[in-house]
CSV table of C-alpha atoms in Angstrom, one decimal:
chain,number,residue,atom,x,y,z
A,1,MET,CA,-0.4,-1.8,-0.9
A,2,LYS,CA,1.8,0.4,2.6
A,3,LYS,CA,0.2,-1.1,0.9
A,4,ILE,CA,-0.9,0.1,3.0
A,5,VAL,CA,-1.1,0.5,2.7
A,6,LEU,CA,0.3,-3.5,-0.7
A,7,ALA,CA,-1.8,1.1,2.1
A,8,VAL,CA,-3.8,2.1,5.2
A,9,ILE,CA,-2.2,4.7,7.5
A,10,ILE,CA,-4.3,5.8,10.4
A,11,PHE,CA,-2.2,8.0,12.6
A,12,LEU,CA,-2.8,7.4,16.2
A,13,THR,CA,-1.1,9.6,18.9
A,14,CYS,CA,-1.5,10.5,22.5
A,15,ALA,CA,-0.4,14.1,21.7
A,16,THR,CA,-3.2,16.5,22.1
A,17,SER,CA,-3.8,20.2,22.1
A,18,THR,CA,-6.7,22.5,22.6
A,19,ARG,CA,-8.1,23.6,19.2
A,20,ALA,CA,-7.1,27.3,18.7
A,21,GLN,CA,-9.3,29.7,16.8
A,22,HIS,CA,-8.6,30.0,13.1
A,23,ILE,CA,-5.4,31.9,12.5
A,24,ASP,CA,-3.8,33.4,9.3
A,25,ARG,CA,-1.4,30.7,7.9
A,26,SER,CA,-1.4,32.0,4.3
A,27,GLY,CA,2.3,32.5,4.4
A,28,PHE,CA,3.2,29.0,5.2
A,29,ILE,CA,2.9,27.5,1.8
A,30,LYS,CA,4.8,30.3,0.0
A,31,ASP,CA,7.5,31.2,2.7
A,32,SER,CA,8.1,28.1,4.8
A,33,LEU,CA,7.1,24.8,2.9
A,34,GLU,CA,10.2,24.5,0.9
A,35,TYR,CA,12.3,24.6,4.2
A,36,TYR,CA,9.9,22.2,5.9
A,37,ILE,CA,10.1,19.6,3.1
A,38,ASN,CA,14.0,19.7,2.8
A,39,ARG,CA,14.4,19.5,6.5
A,40,ALA,CA,11.9,16.6,6.8
A,41,MET,CA,13.5,14.8,3.9
A,42,THR,CA,17.0,15.0,5.7
A,43,ASN,CA,15.4,13.9,9.1
A,44,TRP,CA,13.6,10.9,7.5
A,45,ARG,CA,16.5,10.1,5.1
A,46,ILE,CA,14.3,10.3,2.0
A,47,PRO,CA,16.5,10.3,-1.2
A,48,GLY,CA,13.8,11.7,-3.5
A,49,ALA,CA,10.3,13.1,-3.3
A,50,ALA,CA,7.8,15.1,-5.4
A,51,VAL,CA,5.0,17.3,-4.2
A,52,CYS,CA,2.0,19.0,-5.8
A,53,ILE,CA,-0.7,21.3,-4.4
A,54,VAL,CA,-3.8,22.2,-6.5
A,55,LYS,CA,-6.1,24.9,-5.4
A,56,ASP,CA,-9.0,26.4,-7.1
A,57,ASN,CA,-8.2,24.6,-10.4
A,58,LYS,CA,-4.7,26.0,-10.4
A,59,ILE,CA,-1.3,24.5,-9.5
A,60,VAL,CA,0.1,26.2,-6.5
A,61,LEU,CA,3.2,24.0,-6.2
A,62,LEU,CA,4.5,21.4,-8.4
A,63,LYS,CA,8.2,20.5,-7.5
A,64,ALA,CA,10.6,17.6,-7.2
A,65,TYR,CA,13.2,17.3,-4.5
A,66,GLY,CA,16.4,15.2,-3.9
A,67,ILE,CA,17.8,12.3,-6.0
A,68,LYS,CA,16.4,9.3,-7.8
A,69,GLU,CA,19.0,6.8,-6.3
A,70,LEU,CA,21.2,7.1,-3.2
A,71,GLY,CA,24.8,7.6,-4.2
A,72,VAL,CA,23.9,8.7,-7.8
A,73,ASP,CA,23.8,12.4,-8.6
A,74,THR,CA,20.7,12.3,-10.7
A,75,LYS,CA,18.1,14.7,-9.5
A,76,VAL,CA,14.4,14.0,-9.4
A,77,ASP,CA,12.3,16.1,-11.8
A,78,ILE,CA,8.5,16.7,-12.2
A,79,ASN,CA,8.3,13.9,-14.8
A,80,THR,CA,10.3,11.3,-12.9
A,81,LEU,CA,8.4,8.1,-12.2
A,82,PHE,CA,7.5,6.9,-8.7
A,83,MET,CA,5.6,3.6,-8.1
A,84,ILE,CA,2.2,5.0,-6.5
A,85,GLY,CA,1.0,1.5,-5.0
A,86,SER,CA,-2.5,1.5,-3.8
A,87,ASN,CA,-3.3,5.0,-5.3
A,88,THR,CA,-3.9,2.8,-8.3
A,89,LYS,CA,-7.1,1.7,-6.7
A,90,ALA,CA,-8.9,5.0,-7.4
A,91,PHE,CA,-8.1,4.6,-11.2
A,92,THR,CA,-9.4,1.1,-11.2
A,93,ALA,CA,-12.7,2.1,-9.4
A,94,THR,CA,-13.1,5.1,-11.6
A,95,ALA,CA,-12.7,3.0,-14.8
A,96,LEU,CA,-15.5,0.7,-13.5
A,97,ALA,CA,-17.7,3.7,-12.6
A,98,ILE,CA,-17.2,5.1,-16.1
A,99,LEU,CA,-18.4,1.8,-17.6
A,100,GLN,CA,-21.4,2.1,-15.5
A,101,THR,CA,-22.3,5.6,-16.8
A,102,GLN,CA,-22.0,4.0,-20.2
A,103,ASN,CA,-24.5,1.3,-19.2
A,104,LYS,CA,-21.9,-1.3,-19.9
A,105,LEU,CA,-22.2,-2.6,-16.3
A,106,SER,CA,-23.6,-1.9,-13.0
A,107,LEU,CA,-21.5,-1.7,-10.0
A,108,ASP,CA,-24.4,-3.7,-8.3
A,109,ASP,CA,-24.0,-6.5,-10.8
A,110,LYS,CA,-23.0,-9.8,-9.4
A,111,VAL,CA,-19.4,-10.6,-9.9
A,112,THR,CA,-20.2,-14.0,-11.4
A,113,LYS,CA,-22.1,-12.4,-14.2
A,114,TYR,CA,-18.6,-11.4,-15.7
A,115,LEU,CA,-16.4,-13.9,-13.9
A,116,PRO,CA,-18.4,-17.1,-13.5
A,117,GLN,CA,-15.2,-18.8,-12.1
A,118,PHE,CA,-15.2,-16.4,-9.0
A,119,LYS,CA,-15.7,-18.1,-5.8
A,120,LEU,CA,-15.2,-17.4,-2.1
A,121,ASP,CA,-14.7,-19.9,0.7
A,122,ASN,CA,-18.2,-18.7,1.9
A,123,LYS,CA,-20.1,-20.1,-1.0
A,124,MET,CA,-23.1,-17.9,-0.5
A,125,ALA,CA,-20.8,-14.7,-0.3
A,126,GLY,CA,-19.2,-15.7,-3.6
A,127,GLU,CA,-22.5,-16.1,-5.3
A,128,GLN,CA,-23.9,-12.8,-3.8
A,129,ALA,CA,-20.9,-10.7,-4.1
A,130,ILE,CA,-21.3,-7.6,-6.4
A,131,ILE,CA,-18.8,-5.4,-8.0
A,132,ARG,CA,-19.1,-2.8,-5.3
A,133,ASP,CA,-18.2,-5.2,-2.6
A,134,LEU,CA,-14.8,-5.8,-4.4
A,135,LEU,CA,-14.2,-2.0,-4.6
A,136,CYS,CA,-15.0,-1.2,-0.9
A,137,HIS,CA,-13.3,-4.2,0.9
A,138,ARG,CA,-16.3,-5.8,2.5
A,139,LEU,CA,-15.8,-9.6,1.5
A,140,GLY,CA,-15.2,-10.3,5.2
A,141,LEU,CA,-11.4,-10.8,4.9
A,142,GLN,CA,-8.9,-9.2,7.4
A,143,THR,CA,-6.7,-6.4,6.1
A,144,PHE,CA,-4.0,-7.8,3.8
A,145,GLN,CA,-5.2,-11.3,4.3
A,146,GLY,CA,-3.6,-13.6,1.7
A,147,ASP,CA,-1.1,-10.9,0.5
A,148,PHE,CA,2.0,-13.0,1.2
A,149,THR,CA,0.6,-15.5,-1.3
A,150,PHE,CA,-0.4,-12.7,-3.8
A,151,TYR,CA,2.1,-9.9,-3.5
A,152,ASN,CA,5.3,-9.8,-5.5
A,153,THR,CA,4.9,-13.4,-6.5
A,154,ASN,CA,4.9,-15.3,-9.8
A,155,LEU,CA,1.1,-15.9,-9.7
A,156,THR,CA,-0.9,-14.8,-12.6
A,157,ARG,CA,-4.1,-12.7,-12.2
A,158,GLY,CA,-6.3,-15.9,-12.9
A,159,GLU,CA,-4.3,-17.9,-10.3
A,160,ILE,CA,-4.7,-15.2,-7.7
A,161,ILE,CA,-8.5,-15.0,-8.2
A,162,GLU,CA,-8.6,-18.8,-8.0
A,163,LYS,CA,-6.6,-18.7,-4.8
A,164,LEU,CA,-8.7,-15.9,-3.4
A,165,GLY,CA,-11.5,-18.4,-3.2
A,166,GLN,CA,-9.5,-20.6,-0.8
A,167,VAL,CA,-8.9,-17.8,1.8
A,168,LYS,CA,-11.0,-18.5,4.9
A,169,ALA,CA,-12.6,-15.3,5.6
A,170,ALA,CA,-12.1,-13.9,9.1
A,171,TYR,CA,-15.6,-12.4,9.3
A,172,PRO,CA,-19.0,-13.0,8.0
A,173,PHE,CA,-19.7,-11.5,4.5
A,174,ARG,CA,-20.3,-7.7,4.5
A,175,THR,CA,-20.0,-7.4,8.3
A,176,LYS,CA,-16.6,-5.8,8.7
A,177,TRP,CA,-14.2,-3.8,6.6
A,178,GLY,CA,-10.9,-5.5,5.6
A,179,TYR,CA,-8.5,-4.2,3.1
A,180,THR,CA,-8.3,-6.7,0.2
A,181,ASN,CA,-5.9,-6.3,-2.6
A,182,ALA,CA,-7.0,-9.4,-4.5
A,183,ALA,CA,-10.6,-8.1,-4.5
A,184,PHE,CA,-9.4,-5.0,-6.5
A,185,LEU,CA,-7.5,-7.3,-8.8
A,186,THR,CA,-10.8,-9.2,-9.3
A,187,ALA,CA,-12.7,-6.0,-10.1
A,188,GLY,CA,-10.1,-4.9,-12.6
A,189,GLN,CA,-10.4,-8.3,-14.4
A,190,ILE,CA,-14.1,-7.4,-15.2
A,191,ILE,CA,-12.9,-4.6,-17.5
A,192,PRO,CA,-11.6,-7.0,-20.3
A,193,VAL,CA,-14.7,-9.0,-20.1
A,194,VAL,CA,-16.8,-5.9,-20.7
A,195,THR,CA,-14.5,-3.9,-23.2
A,196,GLY,CA,-12.4,-6.6,-24.7
A,197,LYS,CA,-9.2,-4.8,-23.6
A,198,PRO,CA,-6.9,-5.5,-20.7
A,199,TRP,CA,-7.2,-3.3,-17.7
A,200,GLU,CA,-3.8,-1.6,-18.5
A,201,VAL,CA,-4.9,-0.9,-22.1
A,202,TYR,CA,-8.3,0.4,-21.0
A,203,LEU,CA,-6.7,2.8,-18.5
A,204,LYS,CA,-4.2,4.1,-21.0
A,205,GLU,CA,-6.8,4.8,-23.6
A,206,ASN,CA,-9.6,6.1,-21.3
A,207,ILE,CA,-8.0,7.9,-18.5
A,208,PHE,CA,-4.2,8.4,-19.0
A,209,ALA,CA,-4.1,9.6,-22.7
A,210,PRO,CA,-7.2,11.8,-22.4
A,211,LEU,CA,-5.8,13.5,-19.3
A,212,GLY,CA,-2.3,13.9,-20.9
A,213,MET,CA,-0.7,11.5,-18.5
A,214,ILE,CA,1.9,10.7,-21.1
A,215,ASN,CA,4.6,9.3,-18.8
A,216,THR,CA,2.4,7.0,-16.6
A,217,LEU,CA,2.8,3.3,-16.8
A,218,ALA,CA,0.1,0.8,-15.8
A,219,LEU,CA,2.5,-2.2,-15.2
A,220,THR,CA,5.5,-2.6,-12.9
A,221,ALA,CA,7.3,-4.5,-15.4
A,222,ASP,CA,7.8,-1.4,-17.5
A,223,ILE,CA,9.4,0.9,-14.9
A,224,PRO,CA,12.9,-0.6,-15.2
A,225,LYS,CA,12.8,0.3,-18.9
A,226,SER,CA,12.0,4.0,-18.3
A,227,LEU,CA,15.0,6.5,-18.6
A,228,ASN,CA,13.4,8.9,-16.0
A,229,ARG,CA,12.5,6.9,-12.9
A,230,THR,CA,13.4,6.8,-9.3
A,231,VAL,CA,14.8,3.8,-7.6
A,232,PRO,CA,13.1,2.2,-4.5
A,233,HIS,CA,14.8,2.3,-1.1
A,234,THR,CA,14.4,0.8,2.4
A,235,LEU,CA,16.4,0.4,5.5
A,236,ILE,CA,18.5,-2.7,6.0
A,237,ASN,CA,20.0,-3.1,9.3
A,238,GLY,CA,19.7,0.7,9.8
A,239,ILE,CA,21.3,1.5,6.4
A,240,LEU,CA,19.3,3.0,3.6
A,241,SER,CA,19.7,1.0,0.6
A,242,ALA,CA,18.4,0.7,-2.9
A,243,ILE,CA,16.2,-2.5,-3.5
A,244,PRO,CA,14.8,-4.2,-6.5
A,245,TYR,CA,11.3,-3.1,-7.9
A,246,ALA,CA,8.5,-5.0,-6.7
A,247,GLN,CA,6.8,-6.9,-9.6
A,248,ILE,CA,3.2,-6.9,-8.8
A,249,ASP,CA,1.5,-7.0,-12.1
A,250,GLY,CA,-0.5,-10.1,-11.0
A,251,LEU,CA,-2.2,-7.6,-8.6
A,252,ALA,CA,-1.9,-4.7,-11.1
A,253,PRO,CA,-5.5,-3.1,-10.6
A,254,ALA,CA,-4.7,-2.9,-6.9
A,255,GLY,CA,-1.3,-1.2,-6.9
A,256,ALA,CA,0.9,-1.3,-10.1
A,257,ILE,CA,0.6,2.1,-11.5
A,258,CYS,CA,3.9,4.1,-11.8
A,259,SER,CA,3.5,7.9,-12.4
A,260,SER,CA,5.1,11.3,-12.0
A,261,VAL,CA,4.0,14.2,-10.0
A,262,ASN,CA,3.3,16.1,-13.1
A,263,ASP,CA,0.9,13.4,-14.5
A,264,MET,CA,-0.7,13.0,-11.2
A,265,SER,CA,-1.4,16.7,-11.0
A,266,LYS,CA,-3.5,16.3,-14.1
A,267,TRP,CA,-5.5,13.5,-12.5
A,268,VAL,CA,-6.1,15.5,-9.4
A,269,LEU,CA,-7.0,18.7,-11.4
A,270,ALA,CA,-9.6,16.7,-13.3
A,271,LEU,CA,-11.1,15.1,-10.2
A,272,LEU,CA,-11.4,18.4,-8.5
A,273,ASN,CA,-13.0,20.0,-11.6
A,274,ASP,CA,-15.8,17.4,-11.8
A,275,GLY,CA,-14.0,15.4,-14.5
A,276,LYS,CA,-13.4,18.3,-16.9
A,277,VAL,CA,-10.1,19.4,-18.6
A,278,GLY,CA,-10.9,22.9,-19.7
A,279,ALA,CA,-14.2,22.6,-21.5
A,280,ARG,CA,-13.9,18.9,-22.2
A,281,GLN,CA,-15.6,16.4,-20.0
A,282,VAL,CA,-12.9,13.5,-19.8
A,283,ILE,CA,-14.3,11.7,-16.8
A,284,PRO,CA,-18.1,11.7,-16.3
A,285,PHE,CA,-19.0,13.5,-13.1
A,286,ALA,CA,-21.5,10.7,-12.2
A,287,ALA,CA,-18.4,8.3,-12.3
A,288,ILE,CA,-16.4,10.5,-9.8
A,289,LYS,CA,-19.5,11.0,-7.6
A,290,ALA,CA,-20.0,7.2,-7.4
A,291,THR,CA,-16.4,6.5,-6.2
A,292,ARG,CA,-16.9,9.2,-3.4
A,293,GLU,CA,-20.2,7.8,-2.0
A,294,ALA,CA,-19.4,6.0,1.4
A,295,GLN,CA,-19.8,2.3,1.4
A,296,ASP,CA,-18.3,0.9,4.6
A,297,ILE,CA,-17.1,2.0,7.9
A,298,VAL,CA,-13.4,1.7,8.5
A,299,GLY,CA,-13.1,3.1,12.0
A,300,SER,CA,-12.2,6.2,13.9
A,301,VAL,CA,-9.2,8.5,13.3
A,302,HIS,CA,-7.6,10.5,16.2
A,303,HIS,CA,-6.0,13.8,15.1
A,304,LEU,CA,-3.1,15.6,16.9
A,305,ASP,CA,-5.5,18.3,18.3
A,306,GLY,CA,-7.6,15.7,20.1
A,307,GLU,CA,-10.3,15.6,17.6
A,308,THR,CA,-11.7,12.1,16.8
A,309,ASN,CA,-13.6,11.6,13.6
A,310,TYR,CA,-15.0,8.8,11.4
A,311,GLU,CA,-13.2,7.2,8.6
A,312,LEU,CA,-15.2,5.5,5.8
A,313,TYR,CA,-14.4,3.8,2.6
A,314,GLY,CA,-15.9,4.7,-0.8
A,315,LEU,CA,-14.7,3.0,-4.0
A,316,GLY,CA,-10.9,3.1,-4.1
A,317,TRP,CA,-10.9,6.2,-1.7
A,318,PHE,CA,-10.9,6.6,2.1
A,319,ILE,CA,-13.4,9.3,3.3
A,320,GLN,CA,-13.1,11.2,6.6
A,321,ASP,CA,-14.1,14.3,8.3
A,322,TYR,CA,-11.5,16.8,9.5
A,323,SER,CA,-12.1,20.1,11.1
A,324,GLY,CA,-15.4,20.4,9.2
A,325,HIS,CA,-13.9,19.4,5.9
A,326,ARG,CA,-14.7,16.3,3.9
A,327,LEU,CA,-11.5,14.6,2.8
A,328,VAL,CA,-11.3,12.0,0.0
A,329,MET,CA,-7.8,10.4,0.2
A,330,HIS,CA,-5.6,7.3,-0.1
A,331,ASP,CA,-2.1,6.2,0.5
A,332,GLY,CA,0.1,3.9,-1.6
A,333,GLY,CA,2.8,1.6,-0.3
A,334,VAL,CA,4.9,-0.8,-2.3
A,335,ASN,CA,8.5,-2.0,-1.9
A,336,GLY,CA,10.7,1.2,-1.5
A,337,TYR,CA,7.9,3.6,-2.0
A,338,LEU,CA,5.2,5.5,0.0
A,339,THR,CA,2.8,8.0,-1.5
A,340,SER,CA,-0.4,10.0,-0.7
A,341,VAL,CA,-3.2,11.6,-2.7
A,342,THR,CA,-5.6,13.9,-0.8
A,343,LEU,CA,-8.7,15.7,-2.2
A,344,VAL,CA,-10.8,18.3,-0.3
A,345,PRO,CA,-13.5,18.8,-3.0
A,346,GLN,CA,-15.5,21.6,-1.4
A,347,ASP,CA,-12.3,23.6,-0.8
A,348,HIS,CA,-11.0,22.7,-4.4
A,349,LEU,CA,-7.7,21.6,-2.7
A,350,GLY,CA,-5.6,18.7,-3.8
A,351,ILE,CA,-2.3,17.4,-2.4
A,352,ILE,CA,0.1,14.8,-3.9
A,353,VAL,CA,3.2,13.4,-2.1
A,354,LEU,CA,5.5,10.9,-3.7
A,355,THR,CA,8.5,9.4,-2.0
A,356,ASN,CA,11.0,6.7,-2.9
A,357,THR,CA,11.7,5.1,0.5
A,358,ASP,CA,9.1,2.9,2.4
A,359,GLN,CA,10.6,4.0,5.8
A,360,ASN,CA,9.1,7.5,6.2
A,361,GLU,CA,6.0,9.1,7.4
A,362,LEU,CA,6.4,12.4,5.7
A,363,PHE,CA,4.2,11.2,2.8
A,364,ASP,CA,1.4,11.4,5.5
A,365,ALA,CA,2.5,14.2,7.6
A,366,LEU,CA,3.0,16.6,4.8
A,367,ARG,CA,-0.7,16.6,3.7
A,368,TRP,CA,-1.9,17.5,7.2
A,369,GLU,CA,0.6,20.2,7.4
A,370,ILE,CA,-0.7,21.6,4.2
A,371,MET,CA,-4.3,21.2,5.0
A,372,ASP,CA,-3.9,22.9,8.3
A,373,ALA,CA,-2.3,25.9,6.6
A,374,TYR,CA,-5.2,26.2,4.2
A,375,PHE,CA,-7.8,25.5,7.0
A,376,LYS,CA,-6.1,28.3,9.1
A,377,LEU,CA,-5.3,25.8,11.9
A,378,PRO,CA,-2.3,26.0,14.2
A,379,TYR,CA,1.0,24.7,13.2
A,380,ARG,CA,1.6,21.3,14.6
A,381,ASN,CA,4.8,20.2,13.0
A,382,TYR,CA,3.5,16.7,12.1
A,383,SER,CA,6.7,15.5,10.7
A,384,ASP,CA,8.6,15.9,14.0
A,385,VAL,CA,5.8,14.4,16.0
A,386,TYR,CA,5.6,11.4,13.7
A,387,LEU,CA,9.4,11.0,13.6
A,388,ALA,CA,9.7,11.0,17.5
A,389,ASN,CA,7.0,8.2,17.5
A,390,TYR,CA,8.7,6.4,14.6
A,391,LYS,CA,12.1,6.4,16.4
A,392,ALA,CA,10.7,5.3,19.7
A,393,ASN,CA,9.1,2.2,18.1
A,394,GLU,CA,12.3,1.7,16.2
A,395,THR,CA,14.2,1.6,19.3
A,396,ILE,CA,12.0,-1.0,20.8
A,397,ASP,CA,12.1,-3.1,17.6
A,398,ASN,CA,15.9,-2.8,17.5
A,399,ALA,CA,16.2,-4.0,21.1
A,400,ALA,CA,14.1,-6.9,20.5
A,401,ASP,CA,16.1,-7.9,17.4
A,402,LYS,CA,19.4,-7.5,19.2
A,403,ARG,CA,18.2,-9.9,21.9
A,404,ARG,CA,17.5,-12.5,19.2
A,405,LEU,CA,20.9,-11.8,17.6
A,406,ASP,CA,22.7,-12.2,21.0
A,407,SER,CA,20.9,-15.6,21.3
A,408,VAL,CA,22.0,-16.6,17.8
A,409,ALA,CA,25.6,-15.6,18.7
A,410,LEU,CA,25.7,-18.1,21.5
A,411,ASN,CA,25.4,-20.8,18.8
A,412,PRO,CA,22.6,-22.8,20.5
A,413,LEU,CA,22.0,-26.2,19.2
A,414,PRO,CA,18.4,-26.9,17.8
A,415,ALA,CA,16.4,-29.5,19.7
A,416,LEU,CA,16.9,-31.9,16.8
A,417,PRO,CA,19.6,-32.5,14.2
A,418,ALA,CA,19.4,-29.8,11.5
A,419,VAL,CA,18.6,-32.4,8.9
A,420,SER,CA,15.4,-33.2,10.8
A,421,TYR,CA,13.9,-29.8,9.7
A,422,THR,CA,14.7,-30.2,6.1
A,423,GLY,CA,12.2,-31.2,3.4
A,424,LYS,CA,9.2,-30.1,1.7
A,425,TYR,CA,6.4,-28.2,3.5
A,426,VAL,CA,2.9,-27.4,2.2
A,427,ASN,CA,0.2,-24.7,3.0
A,428,ASP,CA,-3.2,-25.1,1.6
A,429,LEU,CA,-3.3,-21.5,0.4
A,430,TYR,CA,0.2,-20.6,-0.4
A,431,GLY,CA,1.5,-23.9,-2.0
A,432,SER,CA,4.9,-25.4,-1.2
A,433,MET,CA,8.3,-24.4,0.2
A,434,GLU,CA,11.5,-26.4,0.5
A,435,ILE,CA,13.9,-26.3,3.5
A,436,THR,CA,17.5,-27.3,3.0
A,437,GLN,CA,20.4,-27.4,5.4
A,438,GLY,CA,23.1,-24.8,5.1
A,439,GLU,CA,26.4,-24.4,6.9
A,440,HIS,CA,26.5,-25.9,10.5
A,441,ASN,CA,22.9,-25.9,11.8
A,442,ASP,CA,21.6,-23.1,9.6
A,443,LEU,CA,18.7,-23.7,7.2
A,444,GLU,CA,17.4,-22.0,4.1
A,445,ILE,CA,13.9,-21.9,2.7
A,446,ARG,CA,12.9,-21.5,-1.0
A,447,PHE,CA,9.4,-20.6,-1.7
A,448,GLU,CA,7.3,-21.9,-4.7
A,449,HIS,CA,5.8,-18.6,-5.6
A,450,HIS,CA,8.7,-16.3,-4.6
A,451,PRO,CA,11.4,-17.7,-7.0
A,452,ARG,CA,13.8,-14.7,-6.4
A,453,MET,CA,13.5,-14.7,-2.6
A,454,TYR,CA,14.8,-17.0,0.1
A,455,ALA,CA,14.9,-17.1,3.9
A,456,HIS,CA,18.0,-17.8,6.0
A,457,LEU,CA,17.3,-19.6,9.3
A,458,GLN,CA,19.6,-19.7,12.4
A,459,PRO,CA,19.0,-21.6,15.6
A,460,LEU,CA,17.7,-20.0,18.7
A,461,GLY,CA,17.6,-23.1,20.7
A,462,GLY,CA,14.7,-25.7,21.0
A,463,ASN,CA,12.6,-25.7,17.9
A,464,ARG,CA,12.8,-21.9,17.0
A,465,PHE,CA,14.9,-20.3,14.4
A,466,TYR,CA,15.7,-16.7,13.7
A,467,VAL,CA,14.8,-15.7,10.2
A,468,THR,CA,16.0,-13.0,7.8
A,469,PHE,CA,14.6,-12.9,4.3
A,470,SER,CA,16.6,-11.9,1.2
A,471,ASP,CA,13.9,-9.5,0.4
A,472,PRO,CA,14.2,-7.0,3.3
A,473,VAL,CA,10.7,-5.7,2.9
A,474,LEU,CA,9.5,-9.1,4.3
A,475,GLY,CA,11.3,-8.3,7.6
A,476,LYS,CA,12.8,-10.5,10.4
A,477,ALA,CA,11.0,-13.1,12.3
A,478,VAL,CA,11.1,-16.1,14.5
A,479,PHE,CA,9.8,-19.4,13.0
A,480,PRO,CA,8.7,-22.0,15.5
A,481,PHE,CA,8.7,-25.6,14.3
A,482,THR,CA,6.1,-28.1,15.6
A,483,VAL,CA,7.4,-31.5,16.7
A,484,GLN,CA,5.4,-34.6,17.7
A,485,ASN,CA,6.9,-37.9,18.9
A,486,GLY,CA,10.5,-36.6,17.9
A,487,GLN,CA,9.4,-35.7,14.3
A,488,VAL,CA,9.0,-32.3,12.8
A,489,THR,CA,5.5,-31.9,11.6
A,490,GLY,CA,5.3,-28.3,10.5
A,491,VAL,CA,6.4,-24.7,11.0
A,492,ARG,CA,4.7,-21.3,11.4
A,493,VAL,CA,5.8,-18.7,8.8
A,494,LYS,CA,5.4,-15.0,9.5
A,495,VAL,CA,6.4,-12.1,7.2
A,496,ALA,CA,6.4,-8.3,8.0
A,497,ASP,CA,3.0,-6.7,8.7
A,498,PHE,CA,3.9,-4.5,5.7
A,499,VAL,CA,2.9,-7.5,3.6
A,500,GLU,CA,0.5,-9.5,5.7
A,501,TYR,CA,-0.5,-9.6,9.3
A,502,ASN,CA,-1.5,-13.3,9.4
A,503,PRO,CA,0.9,-16.2,9.9
A,504,TYR,CA,1.0,-19.2,7.7
A,505,ASP,CA,1.1,-22.8,9.0
A,506,PHE,CA,3.0,-25.1,6.7
A,507,LYS,CA,2.8,-28.9,7.2
A,508,LYS,CA,5.7,-31.1,6.5
A,509,GLU,CA,5.2,-33.8,3.9
């Protein structure tokens, strides 16, 4: 979850510079970081953020910035909750690794040993898949494949696992890495089979409580009930706006945790101290080690200094090399939030960045700026470089959208009467949706598994319609209808890449 990243952010840029010799940057953290963060938050239009730096088992920085909600003068503090998205995955992987150290399971056990109902479209893959495959994204699916069906919908965890078995994998089993949120859900559902306790209860009792993460919530359903919480934000037609919380408890082990920077500091401190809190061994070191062992190749990462390095995936963590340092890291993206957690174990360095808007890259830029300072590398001003690229892409996207809106403003007639496009449509994976006629030639879509969301369609001429979703995170699109012998037979549905890259073909019943 960007999801990405539901979140994967690999920053690619053509900007290069010759690597300079190591220089003294020791003053940056103490003297300049505060200004850097505040300036960047203004430039990126970030309402609230929280940042932590851990070094040598001590907290160097633990601070909150900005406000919880745009237009409301309530300041973020170190105990204010943010949704952390896919930074949840490391908790799920660690929980399963803990169970392995207790001989309650093996990460190399077949998934069907615990979930006999588990299947994949590739029958052999479903029979051979092990827990480790679920935790390192090597089922053969493309990144985010199926997430429009699974993410922020009313499907239960059991229904998502069942539908995962219907997704037609893009690649042969174990041949290519593809970020799969539903796989992490499936892994998380093994925990109640082994322990008799739901995933969320097991995490609370075995990780949150022992670490003193007293404010952390495992489920998104609970964040609206909290008194000290941020509000998610995104850009709607260029205007920063508060949006509803994503409800992703159906995918909870992949991305549902809500936490504060104070609580996350306790998690990072323990991970960098081999699982110890003081003299207490809270998380077995063997479990931590298991999650950091590289399992699959993601690709290459190109850094601003021109260096190109590998990127691998462990269990719930990305692993990469940077300037001779081994990084263990992950991003989290969910509606209205972007976060990052970075560990540099041999340097005893940890960085946490939480933000409450999904339209910024400071959550990524800041960790590199901080690492460069500690690694005595030249100042590169990542935030400004990323912002320039962001604005350039935004200009291109806005121009394309304006062209579509200009076409809509001409009131072109669709190729067929509007009523011809109405009716029930079905996709084998997703399920059904209903298209009705609105005013004039406009149409509206209601989706079976997104009961709180609808799409508004305006004619672009021919059999193409300009689409805006009531949930702005799903973006804007053009839906082409297919017509045979004067009859509408289907439509191709596409949501924002933030949710899923692949389109869905719906057939008209």
